[in-house]
């Protein structure tokens, strides 16, 4: 059973370009969380999705950022018109259900560098 | 990937009591972080302690780090029912985040 997969692992973009980050949850998991980690800081929650639904996007910047988790395929975090401040590591995690789940299974992260 | 061990796995206390959770890890780290997860929600970052720090406070939270023993503790003083959640430690190892399995804390009113 493969773990959470994220690709690409490293992504370089120039200011103004778009960044698309993909997350494939573990098999059987229908919940996905996205987090952003700035250098030397902790993870900050961005968005929580179930299949075809955004449950909580309270941590998502209002502009340029969007996320989806379609019925088929990976979850996508999309950043339009990237700026240098978007440079960070972006982690996704999946879990099988809500309620008292002690574990979110994390992917290896995508490190975005904006030149 | 998940690694690290936290104990206890579950902790139940009365409101007003202190709660202590421990975390052990295996490799050298850049920093160690503690997170809270309420039921069905994402992780919320509580506190980060760097490898050259021994103790850190934030409100009712106190975190210690002992790099010689590769262990950390999170103390929540004067607990409240709203502190009921799962608490995770995570280690930052060369930009690779590793999480423990968590401690489920229940604070009874």
Coordinates of N, CA and C in Angstrom, one line a residue:
Chain A
X1 N 0.9 -1.2 0.0 CA 0.0 0.0 0.0 C 0.9 1.2 0.0
X2 N 0.9 1.9 -1.1 CA 1.8 3.1 -1.2 C 1.3 4.2 -0.3
X3 N 2.2 5.0 0.2 CA 1.9 6.1 1.0 C 1.3 7.2 0.2
X4 N 1.2 8.4 0.9 CA 0.7 9.6 0.2 C 1.8 10.0 -0.8
X5 N 1.4 10.3 -2.0 CA 2.4 10.7 -3.0 C 2.2 12.2 -3.4
X6 N 3.2 12.9 -3.6 CA 3.1 14.3 -4.0 C 4.1 14.5 -5.2
X7 N 3.7 15.2 -6.1 CA 4.6 15.6 -7.2 C 4.2 16.9 -7.8
X8 N 5.2 17.6 -8.3 CA 6.6 17.2 -8.2 C 7.2 17.4 -6.8
X9 N 8.4 16.9 -6.6 CA 9.0 17.1 -5.3 C 9.6 18.5 -5.2
X10 N 10.1 18.9 -6.3 CA 10.7 20.3 -6.4 C 10.1 21.0 -7.6
X11 N 9.7 22.2 -7.4 CA 9.1 23.0 -8.5 C 9.7 24.4 -8.5
X12 N 10.2 24.8 -9.6 CA 10.8 26.2 -9.7 C 9.9 27.0 -10.7
X13 N 9.5 28.1 -10.3 CA 8.7 29.0 -11.1 C 9.2 30.4 -11.0
X14 N 8.9 31.1 -12.1 CA 9.3 32.6 -12.1 C 8.0 33.3 -11.7
X15 N 8.3 34.5 -11.1 CA 7.2 35.4 -10.7 C 6.1 35.5 -11.8
X16 N 4.9 35.4 -11.4 CA 3.8 35.5 -12.4 C 3.3 34.2 -13.0
X17 N 4.1 33.2 -12.9 CA 3.7 31.9 -13.5 C 2.7 31.2 -12.6
X18 N 2.2 30.1 -13.0 CA 1.3 29.3 -12.2 C 2.0 28.0 -11.7
X19 N 1.7 27.6 -10.5 CA 2.2 26.4 -9.9 C 1.1 25.5 -9.6
X20 N 1.3 24.2 -10.0 CA 0.3 23.2 -9.7 C 0.9 22.1 -9.0
X21 N 0.4 21.8 -7.8 CA 1.0 20.8 -6.9 C -0.1 19.7 -6.8
X22 N 0.4 18.4 -6.9 CA -0.5 17.3 -6.9 C -0.3 16.4 -5.7
X23 N -1.4 15.9 -5.2 CA -1.3 15.0 -4.1 C -2.2 13.8 -4.3
X24 N -1.6 12.6 -4.2 CA -2.4 11.4 -4.3 C -2.5 10.8 -3.0
X25 N -3.7 10.7 -2.4 CA -3.9 10.2 -1.0 C -3.6 8.7 -1.0
X26 N -3.5 8.1 0.2 CA -3.3 6.7 0.3 C -4.6 6.0 -0.2
X27 N -4.5 4.8 -0.6 CA -5.6 4.1 -1.1 C -6.7 4.0 0.0
X28 N -7.9 4.3 -0.4 CA -9.0 4.2 0.6 C -9.2 5.4 1.4
X29 N -8.3 6.4 1.3 CA -8.5 7.7 2.0 C -9.3 8.7 1.2
X30 N -10.3 9.3 1.8 CA -11.1 10.2 1.0 C -11.0 11.6 1.6
X31 N -10.1 11.9 2.5 CA -9.9 13.2 3.1 C -8.5 13.6 2.8
X32 N -8.3 14.9 2.4 CA -7.0 15.4 2.1 C -6.9 16.8 2.8
X33 N -5.7 17.0 3.3 CA -5.4 18.3 3.9 C -4.1 18.9 3.3
X34 N -4.1 20.2 3.1 CA -2.9 20.8 2.5 C -2.3 21.8 3.6
X35 N -1.0 21.8 3.7 CA -0.3 22.6 4.6 C 0.8 23.3 3.9
X36 N 1.2 24.5 4.5 CA 2.3 25.2 3.9 C 3.4 25.4 5.1
X37 N 4.6 25.2 4.7 CA 5.7 25.4 5.7 C 6.7 26.3 5.2
X38 N 6.8 27.5 5.8 CA 7.9 28.4 5.5 C 9.2 27.9 6.2
X39 N 10.3 28.3 5.7 CA 11.6 27.9 6.3 C 11.6 28.2 7.8
X40 N 12.0 27.2 8.5 CA 12.2 27.3 10.0 C 10.9 27.6 10.7
X41 N 9.8 27.3 10.1 CA 8.5 27.5 10.8 C 7.7 26.2 10.7
X42 N 6.6 26.1 11.5 CA 5.8 25.0 11.5 C 4.8 24.9 10.4
X43 N 4.2 23.8 10.2 CA 3.1 23.7 9.2 C 2.0 24.6 9.5
X44 N 1.4 25.2 8.5 CA 0.2 26.0 8.7 C -0.9 25.4 7.8
X45 N -2.0 25.1 8.4 CA -3.1 24.6 7.7 C -3.6 25.5 6.6
X46 N -3.9 24.9 5.5 CA -4.5 25.7 4.4 C -5.9 25.3 4.1
X47 N -6.1 24.1 3.8 CA -7.4 23.6 3.3 C -7.6 22.2 3.6
X48 N -8.9 21.8 3.8 CA -9.3 20.4 4.1 C -10.4 20.1 3.0
X49 N -10.2 19.0 2.3 CA -11.1 18.6 1.3 C -11.5 17.1 1.4
X50 N -12.7 16.9 1.1 CA -13.2 15.5 0.8 C -13.4 15.4 -0.7
X51 N -13.7 14.3 -1.2 CA -13.9 14.1 -2.6 C -15.0 15.1 -3.1
X52 N -14.6 15.9 -4.0 CA -15.5 16.9 -4.7 C -16.0 18.0 -3.7
X53 N -15.5 18.1 -2.5 CA -16.0 19.1 -1.6 C -14.9 19.8 -0.8
X54 N -15.0 21.1 -0.7 CA -14.1 21.8 0.2 C -14.8 21.9 1.5
X55 N -14.1 21.3 2.6 CA -14.8 21.3 3.9 C -14.4 22.6 4.7
X56 N -13.1 22.9 4.6 CA -12.6 24.0 5.4 C -11.4 24.6 4.7
X57 N -11.6 25.9 4.3 CA -10.5 26.6 3.6 C -10.1 27.8 4.3
X58 N -10.3 27.8 5.6 CA -10.0 28.9 6.5 C -8.5 29.4 6.4
X59 N -7.6 28.5 6.1 CA -6.2 28.8 6.0 C -5.7 29.2 4.7
X60 N -6.6 29.2 3.7 CA -6.2 29.5 2.3 C -6.2 31.0 2.1
X61 N -5.1 31.5 1.5 CA -5.2 32.9 1.1 C -6.4 33.1 0.1
X62 N -7.0 34.3 0.2 CA -8.2 34.6 -0.5 C -8.0 34.7 -2.0
X63 N -6.8 35.1 -2.4 CA -6.5 35.3 -3.8 C -5.4 34.4 -4.3
X64 N -5.4 34.1 -5.5 CA -4.4 33.3 -6.2 C -4.3 31.8 -5.9
X65 N -4.9 31.4 -4.7 CA -4.8 30.0 -4.3 C -6.1 29.3 -4.5
X66 N -6.1 28.1 -5.0 CA -7.3 27.3 -5.0 C -6.9 25.8 -4.9
X67 N -7.9 25.0 -4.5 CA -7.6 23.6 -4.3 C -8.8 22.8 -4.7
X68 N -8.6 21.6 -5.2 CA -9.7 20.8 -5.6 C -9.3 19.3 -5.3
X69 N -10.3 18.5 -5.2 CA -10.1 17.1 -5.0 C -11.2 16.4 -5.8
X70 N -11.0 16.1 -7.0 CA -12.0 15.6 -7.9 C -12.4 14.2 -7.6
X71 N -13.5 13.7 -8.1 CA -13.9 12.3 -7.9 C -12.9 11.3 -8.3
X72 N -12.2 11.6 -9.4 CA -11.1 10.8 -9.9 C -9.9 11.6 -10.0
X73 N -8.8 11.0 -9.6 CA -7.5 11.7 -9.7 C -7.0 12.4 -8.5
X74 N -5.9 13.0 -8.5 CA -5.3 13.5 -7.3 C -5.9 14.8 -6.9
X75 N -5.6 15.3 -5.7 CA -5.9 16.6 -5.3 C -4.9 17.6 -5.8
X76 N -5.4 18.7 -6.2 CA -4.5 19.7 -6.8 C -4.6 21.0 -6.0
X77 N -3.4 21.5 -5.7 CA -3.3 22.9 -5.1 C -2.7 23.8 -6.2
X78 N -3.4 24.8 -6.5 CA -3.0 25.7 -7.6 C -2.7 27.1 -7.1
X79 N -1.6 27.6 -7.5 CA -1.2 28.9 -7.1 C -1.0 29.7 -8.4
X80 N -1.8 30.7 -8.6 CA -1.7 31.5 -9.8 C -0.8 32.7 -9.5
X81 N -0.1 33.2 -10.6 CA 0.7 34.4 -10.5 C 1.6 34.4 -9.3
X82 N 2.4 33.4 -9.2 CA 3.2 33.2 -8.0 C 4.1 34.4 -7.7
X83 N 4.3 34.6 -6.4 CA 5.3 35.7 -6.0 C 6.3 35.0 -5.1
X84 N 7.4 35.8 -4.8 CA 8.5 35.2 -4.1 C 8.1 34.7 -2.7
X85 N 7.1 35.3 -2.1 CA 6.6 34.9 -0.8 C 5.9 33.6 -0.8
X86 N 5.6 33.0 -2.0 CA 5.0 31.7 -2.1 C 6.0 30.6 -2.0
X87 N 7.3 30.9 -2.0 CA 8.3 29.9 -1.9 C 8.2 29.3 -0.5
X88 N 8.0 28.0 -0.5 CA 7.7 27.2 0.7 C 7.7 25.8 0.4
X89 N 7.6 24.9 1.4 CA 7.3 23.5 1.2 C 5.8 23.3 1.4
X90 N 5.2 22.6 0.6 CA 3.7 22.4 0.6 C 3.5 20.9 0.9
X91 N 2.9 20.6 2.0 CA 2.6 19.2 2.3 C 1.1 18.9 2.2
X92 N 0.9 17.7 1.8 CA -0.5 17.2 1.9 C -0.5 16.0 2.8
X93 N -1.7 15.8 3.4 CA -1.9 14.6 4.2 C -3.2 14.0 3.9
X94 N -3.4 12.7 4.1 CA -4.7 12.1 3.9 C -5.1 11.3 5.1
X95 N -6.3 11.2 5.3 CA -6.9 10.3 6.4 C -8.1 9.6 5.9
X96 N -8.4 8.5 6.5 CA -9.5 7.7 6.0 C -10.9 8.2 6.3
X97 N -11.0 9.0 7.4 CA -12.3 9.4 7.8 C -12.1 10.6 8.8
X98 N -13.2 11.2 9.2 CA -13.1 12.2 10.3 C -13.4 11.5 11.6
X99 N -13.7 12.3 12.6 CA -13.8 11.7 13.9 C -12.5 11.6 14.6
X100 N -12.3 10.7 15.5 CA -11.1 10.6 16.3 C -10.1 9.8 15.5
X101 N -9.5 10.4 14.5 CA -8.4 9.8 13.8 C -7.1 10.3 14.4
X102 N -6.3 9.5 14.9 CA -5.1 10.0 15.5 C -4.0 10.3 14.5
X103 N -4.1 9.8 13.3 CA -3.1 10.0 12.3 C -3.5 10.6 11.0
X104 N -2.8 11.5 10.6 CA -2.9 12.0 9.2 C -1.6 11.5 8.6
X105 N -1.7 10.9 7.4 CA -0.5 10.4 6.8 C 0.0 11.4 5.8
X106 N 1.2 11.8 6.0 CA 1.8 12.9 5.2 C 2.6 12.5 4.0
X107 N 2.5 13.2 3.0 CA 3.3 13.1 1.8 C 4.7 13.7 2.0
X108 N 5.6 13.5 1.1 CA 7.0 14.0 1.3 C 7.1 15.5 1.0
X109 N 6.0 16.1 0.5 CA 6.1 17.6 0.3 C 6.6 17.9 -1.1
X110 N 6.1 19.1 -1.5 CA 6.6 19.8 -2.7 C 7.3 21.1 -2.3
X111 N 8.5 21.2 -2.7 CA 9.3 22.4 -2.4 C 9.2 23.4 -3.6
X112 N 8.5 24.5 -3.4 CA 8.3 25.5 -4.4 C 9.3 26.6 -4.2
X113 N 10.0 26.9 -5.3 CA 10.9 28.0 -5.3 C 10.5 29.0 -6.4
X114 N 10.2 30.2 -6.0 CA 9.8 31.2 -6.9 C 11.0 32.2 -7.2
X115 N 11.4 32.3 -8.4 CA 12.6 33.1 -8.7 C 12.2 34.5 -9.0
Chain B
X1 N 6.0 10.5 5.8 CA 6.2 9.2 6.6 C 6.0 9.6 8.1
X2 N 5.5 8.6 8.8 CA 5.3 8.8 10.3 C 6.4 8.1 11.0
X3 N 6.9 8.8 12.0 CA 7.9 8.1 12.9 C 7.8 8.9 14.2
X4 N 8.5 8.3 15.2 CA 8.5 8.9 16.5 C 7.5 8.3 17.4
X5 N 7.7 8.3 18.6 CA 6.8 7.7 19.6 C 6.3 8.7 20.6
X6 N 5.0 8.7 20.8 CA 4.5 9.6 21.8 C 3.8 8.7 22.9
X7 N 3.9 9.2 24.1 CA 3.2 8.5 25.2 C 2.6 9.6 26.1
X8 N 1.5 9.3 26.7 CA 0.7 8.1 26.5 C 0.0 8.2 25.1
X9 N -0.6 7.1 24.7 CA -1.4 7.2 23.5 C -2.7 7.9 23.8
X10 N -3.2 7.8 25.0 CA -4.5 8.4 25.4 C -4.3 8.9 26.8
X11 N -4.9 10.1 27.1 CA -4.8 10.7 28.4 C -6.1 11.3 28.8
X12 N -6.7 11.0 30.0 CA -7.9 11.6 30.4 C -7.8 12.2 31.7
X13 N -8.1 13.5 31.8 CA -7.9 14.3 33.1 C -9.1 15.1 33.4
X14 N -9.1 15.7 34.5 CA -10.2 16.6 34.9 C -9.8 18.0 34.6
X15 N -10.8 18.9 34.3 CA -10.5 20.3 34.0 C -9.7 20.9 35.2
X16 N -8.7 21.7 34.9 CA -7.9 22.3 35.9 C -6.6 21.6 36.2
X17 N -6.6 20.3 35.9 CA -5.3 19.5 36.1 C -4.4 19.8 34.9
X18 N -3.1 19.4 35.2 CA -2.1 19.6 34.1 C -2.0 18.3 33.3
X19 N -1.7 18.5 32.0 CA -1.5 17.3 31.2 C -0.1 17.3 30.6
X20 N 0.6 16.2 30.7 CA 1.9 16.1 30.1 C 2.0 15.0 29.1
X21 N 2.5 15.3 27.9 CA 2.7 14.4 26.8 C 4.1 14.3 26.4
X22 N 4.6 13.2 26.1 CA 6.0 13.0 25.8 C 6.2 12.5 24.3
X23 N 7.3 12.8 23.8 CA 7.6 12.5 22.4 C 9.1 12.1 22.4
X24 N 9.4 10.9 21.7 CA 10.7 10.5 21.5 C 11.0 10.4 20.0
X25 N 12.2 10.6 19.6 CA 12.6 10.5 18.2 C 13.9 9.8 18.1
X26 N 14.3 9.6 16.9 CA 15.5 8.7 16.7 C 16.7 9.3 16.1
X27 N 16.5 10.4 15.3 CA 17.6 11.0 14.6 C 17.9 12.4 15.0
X28 N 19.0 13.0 14.6 CA 19.3 14.4 14.9 C 18.3 15.2 14.2
X29 N 17.9 16.3 14.8 CA 16.8 17.2 14.3 C 17.3 18.6 14.2
X30 N 16.6 19.4 13.3 CA 16.8 20.8 13.2 C 15.9 21.5 14.3
X31 N 14.6 21.0 14.4 CA 13.7 21.5 15.3 C 12.6 20.5 15.6
X32 N 11.8 20.7 16.6 CA 10.7 19.8 16.9 C 9.5 20.7 17.1
X33 N 8.4 20.2 16.7 CA 7.1 21.0 16.7 C 6.0 20.2 17.3
X34 N 5.1 20.9 18.0 CA 3.9 20.3 18.5 C 2.7 20.9 17.8
X35 N 1.8 20.0 17.5 CA 0.5 20.3 16.9 C -0.6 19.8 17.6
X36 N -1.8 20.5 17.4 CA -3.1 20.0 18.0 C -4.0 19.7 16.8
X37 N -4.8 18.6 17.0 CA -5.8 18.3 16.0 C -7.1 18.1 16.7
X38 N -8.1 18.9 16.4 CA -9.4 18.7 16.9 C -10.1 17.7 15.9
X39 N -11.1 17.1 16.4 CA -11.7 16.0 15.7 C -12.2 16.5 14.3
X40 N -11.7 15.8 13.3 CA -12.1 16.2 11.9 C -11.5 17.4 11.3
X41 N -10.6 18.0 12.0 CA -10.0 19.3 11.5 C -8.5 19.0 11.1
X42 N -7.9 20.0 10.5 CA -6.5 20.0 10.2 C -5.6 20.2 11.4
X43 N -4.4 20.0 11.3 CA -3.4 20.2 12.3 C -3.3 21.7 12.6
X44 N -3.1 22.1 13.8 CA -2.8 23.5 14.2 C -1.5 23.5 14.9
X45 N -0.6 24.4 14.3 CA 0.7 24.5 14.9 C 0.7 25.2 16.3
X46 N 1.3 24.6 17.3 CA 1.3 25.1 18.6 C 2.6 25.8 18.9
X47 N 3.7 25.1 18.8 CA 4.9 25.7 19.2 C 6.1 24.9 18.5
X48 N 7.1 25.7 18.2 CA 8.4 25.1 17.6 C 9.5 25.4 18.5
X49 N 10.3 24.3 18.8 CA 11.5 24.5 19.6 C 12.7 24.0 18.8
X50 N 13.7 24.9 18.7 CA 14.9 24.6 17.9 C 15.8 23.6 18.7
X51 N 16.7 23.0 18.0 CA 17.6 22.0 18.6 C 18.5 22.6 19.6
X52 N 18.8 23.9 19.6 CA 19.7 24.5 20.6 C 18.9 25.1 21.7
X53 N 17.6 24.9 21.8 CA 16.8 25.4 22.9 C 16.4 24.3 23.8
X54 N 16.2 24.6 25.0 CA 15.8 23.5 26.0 C 14.4 23.7 26.5
X55 N 13.9 24.9 26.5 CA 12.5 25.1 27.0 C 11.9 26.3 26.3
X56 N 10.6 26.2 26.1 CA 9.9 27.2 25.5 C 8.5 27.3 26.1
X57 N 7.9 28.5 26.2 CA 6.6 28.7 26.8 C 5.7 29.5 25.8
X58 N 4.5 29.1 25.8 CA 3.5 29.9 25.0 C 2.2 29.8 25.8
X59 N 1.8 30.8 26.5 CA 0.6 30.8 27.2 C 0.6 29.7 28.3
X60 N -0.4 28.8 28.2 CA -0.4 27.6 29.1 C 0.4 26.5 28.7
X61 N 1.1 26.6 27.6 CA 1.9 25.5 27.1 C 3.4 25.7 27.5
X62 N 4.0 24.6 27.8 CA 5.4 24.6 28.1 C 6.0 23.4 27.4
X63 N 7.0 23.6 26.6 CA 7.7 22.5 25.9 C 9.1 22.4 26.3
X64 N 9.6 21.2 26.5 CA 11.0 21.0 26.8 C 11.6 20.1 25.7
X65 N 12.9 20.2 25.6 CA 13.6 19.4 24.6 C 14.9 19.0 25.2
X66 N 15.1 17.7 25.1 CA 16.4 17.1 25.6 C 17.0 16.3 24.4
X67 N 17.9 17.0 23.8 CA 18.5 16.3 22.6 C 19.4 15.1 22.9
X68 N 19.9 15.1 24.1 CA 20.8 14.0 24.5 C 19.9 12.7 24.7
X69 N 18.7 12.9 25.1 CA 17.8 11.8 25.2 C 16.8 11.6 24.1
X70 N 16.9 12.6 23.1 CA 16.1 12.6 22.0 C 14.6 12.5 22.4
X71 N 14.2 13.4 23.2 CA 12.9 13.5 23.7 C 12.4 14.9 24.0
X72 N 11.1 15.0 23.9 CA 10.5 16.3 24.2 C 9.2 16.1 25.0
X73 N 8.8 17.1 25.7 CA 7.5 17.0 26.5 C 6.7 18.2 26.2
X74 N 5.4 18.1 26.2 CA 4.5 19.2 26.1 C 3.6 19.2 27.4
X75 N 3.7 20.3 28.1 CA 2.9 20.4 29.3 C 1.8 21.4 29.1
X76 N 0.5 21.1 29.3 CA -0.6 22.0 29.3 C -1.0 22.2 30.7
X77 N -0.9 23.4 31.2 CA -1.3 23.7 32.6 C -2.8 24.2 32.7
X78 N -3.4 23.9 33.8 CA -4.7 24.4 34.1 C -5.6 24.0 32.9
X79 N -5.7 22.8 32.6 CA -6.4 22.3 31.3 C -7.9 22.7 31.4
X80 N -8.4 22.9 30.1 CA -9.8 23.2 29.9 C -10.4 22.2 29.0
X81 N -11.8 22.1 29.1 CA -12.5 21.1 28.2 C -12.1 21.4 26.8
X82 N -11.9 22.6 26.4 CA -11.6 22.9 25.0 C -10.2 22.4 24.6
X83 N -9.4 22.0 25.5 CA -8.1 21.4 25.2 C -8.2 20.0 24.7
X84 N -9.4 19.4 24.8 CA -9.6 18.1 24.3 C -9.3 18.0 22.8
X85 N -8.3 17.1 22.4 CA -7.9 17.1 21.1 C -6.8 16.0 21.0
X86 N -6.3 15.7 19.8 CA -5.1 14.9 19.7 C -3.9 15.8 19.5
X87 N -2.8 15.5 20.1 CA -1.6 16.3 20.1 C -0.4 15.5 19.4
X88 N 0.2 16.1 18.5 CA 1.3 15.4 17.7 C 2.6 16.2 17.9
X89 N 3.7 15.4 17.9 CA 5.0 16.0 17.8 C 5.5 15.7 16.4
X90 N 6.3 16.6 15.9 CA 6.8 16.4 14.5 C 8.3 16.9 14.6
X91 N 9.1 16.1 14.0 CA 10.5 16.5 13.9 C 10.9 16.9 12.5
X92 N 11.7 18.0 12.4 CA 12.2 18.5 11.1 C 13.6 17.9 10.9
X93 N 13.8 17.0 10.0 CA 15.1 16.3 9.8 C 15.5 16.7 8.4
X94 N 16.3 17.6 8.2 CA 16.8 18.0 6.9 C 15.6 18.3 6.0
X95 N 14.7 19.1 6.5 CA 13.5 19.5 5.7 C 12.6 18.3 5.4
X96 N 12.7 17.3 6.1 CA 11.8 16.1 6.0 C 10.9 16.1 7.3
X97 N 9.6 16.3 7.2 CA 8.8 16.3 8.4 C 8.4 14.9 8.8
X98 N 8.5 14.6 10.0 CA 8.2 13.3 10.5 C 7.3 13.4 11.8
X99 N 6.1 12.8 11.7 CA 5.1 12.9 12.8 C 5.0 11.7 13.6
X100 N 4.8 11.9 14.9 CA 4.4 10.8 15.8 C 3.0 10.4 15.6
X101 N 2.5 9.4 16.3 CA 1.2 8.9 16.1 C 0.2 9.7 17.0
X102 N 0.6 10.5 17.9 CA -0.2 11.4 18.6 C -0.7 10.8 19.9
X103 N -1.1 11.8 20.8 CA -1.7 11.5 22.1 C -3.1 12.1 22.1
X104 N -4.0 11.3 22.4 CA -5.4 11.7 22.4 C -5.8 12.2 23.9
X105 N -5.9 13.5 24.0 CA -6.2 14.1 25.3 C -7.7 14.4 25.5
X106 N -8.3 13.9 26.6 CA -9.7 14.2 26.9 C -9.7 14.9 28.3
X107 N -10.2 16.1 28.2 CA -10.3 16.9 29.5 C -11.8 16.9 29.9
X108 N -12.1 16.4 31.0 CA -13.5 16.3 31.5 C -13.9 17.5 32.3
X109 N -15.1 18.1 32.0 CA -15.5 19.3 32.7 C -15.9 19.0 34.1

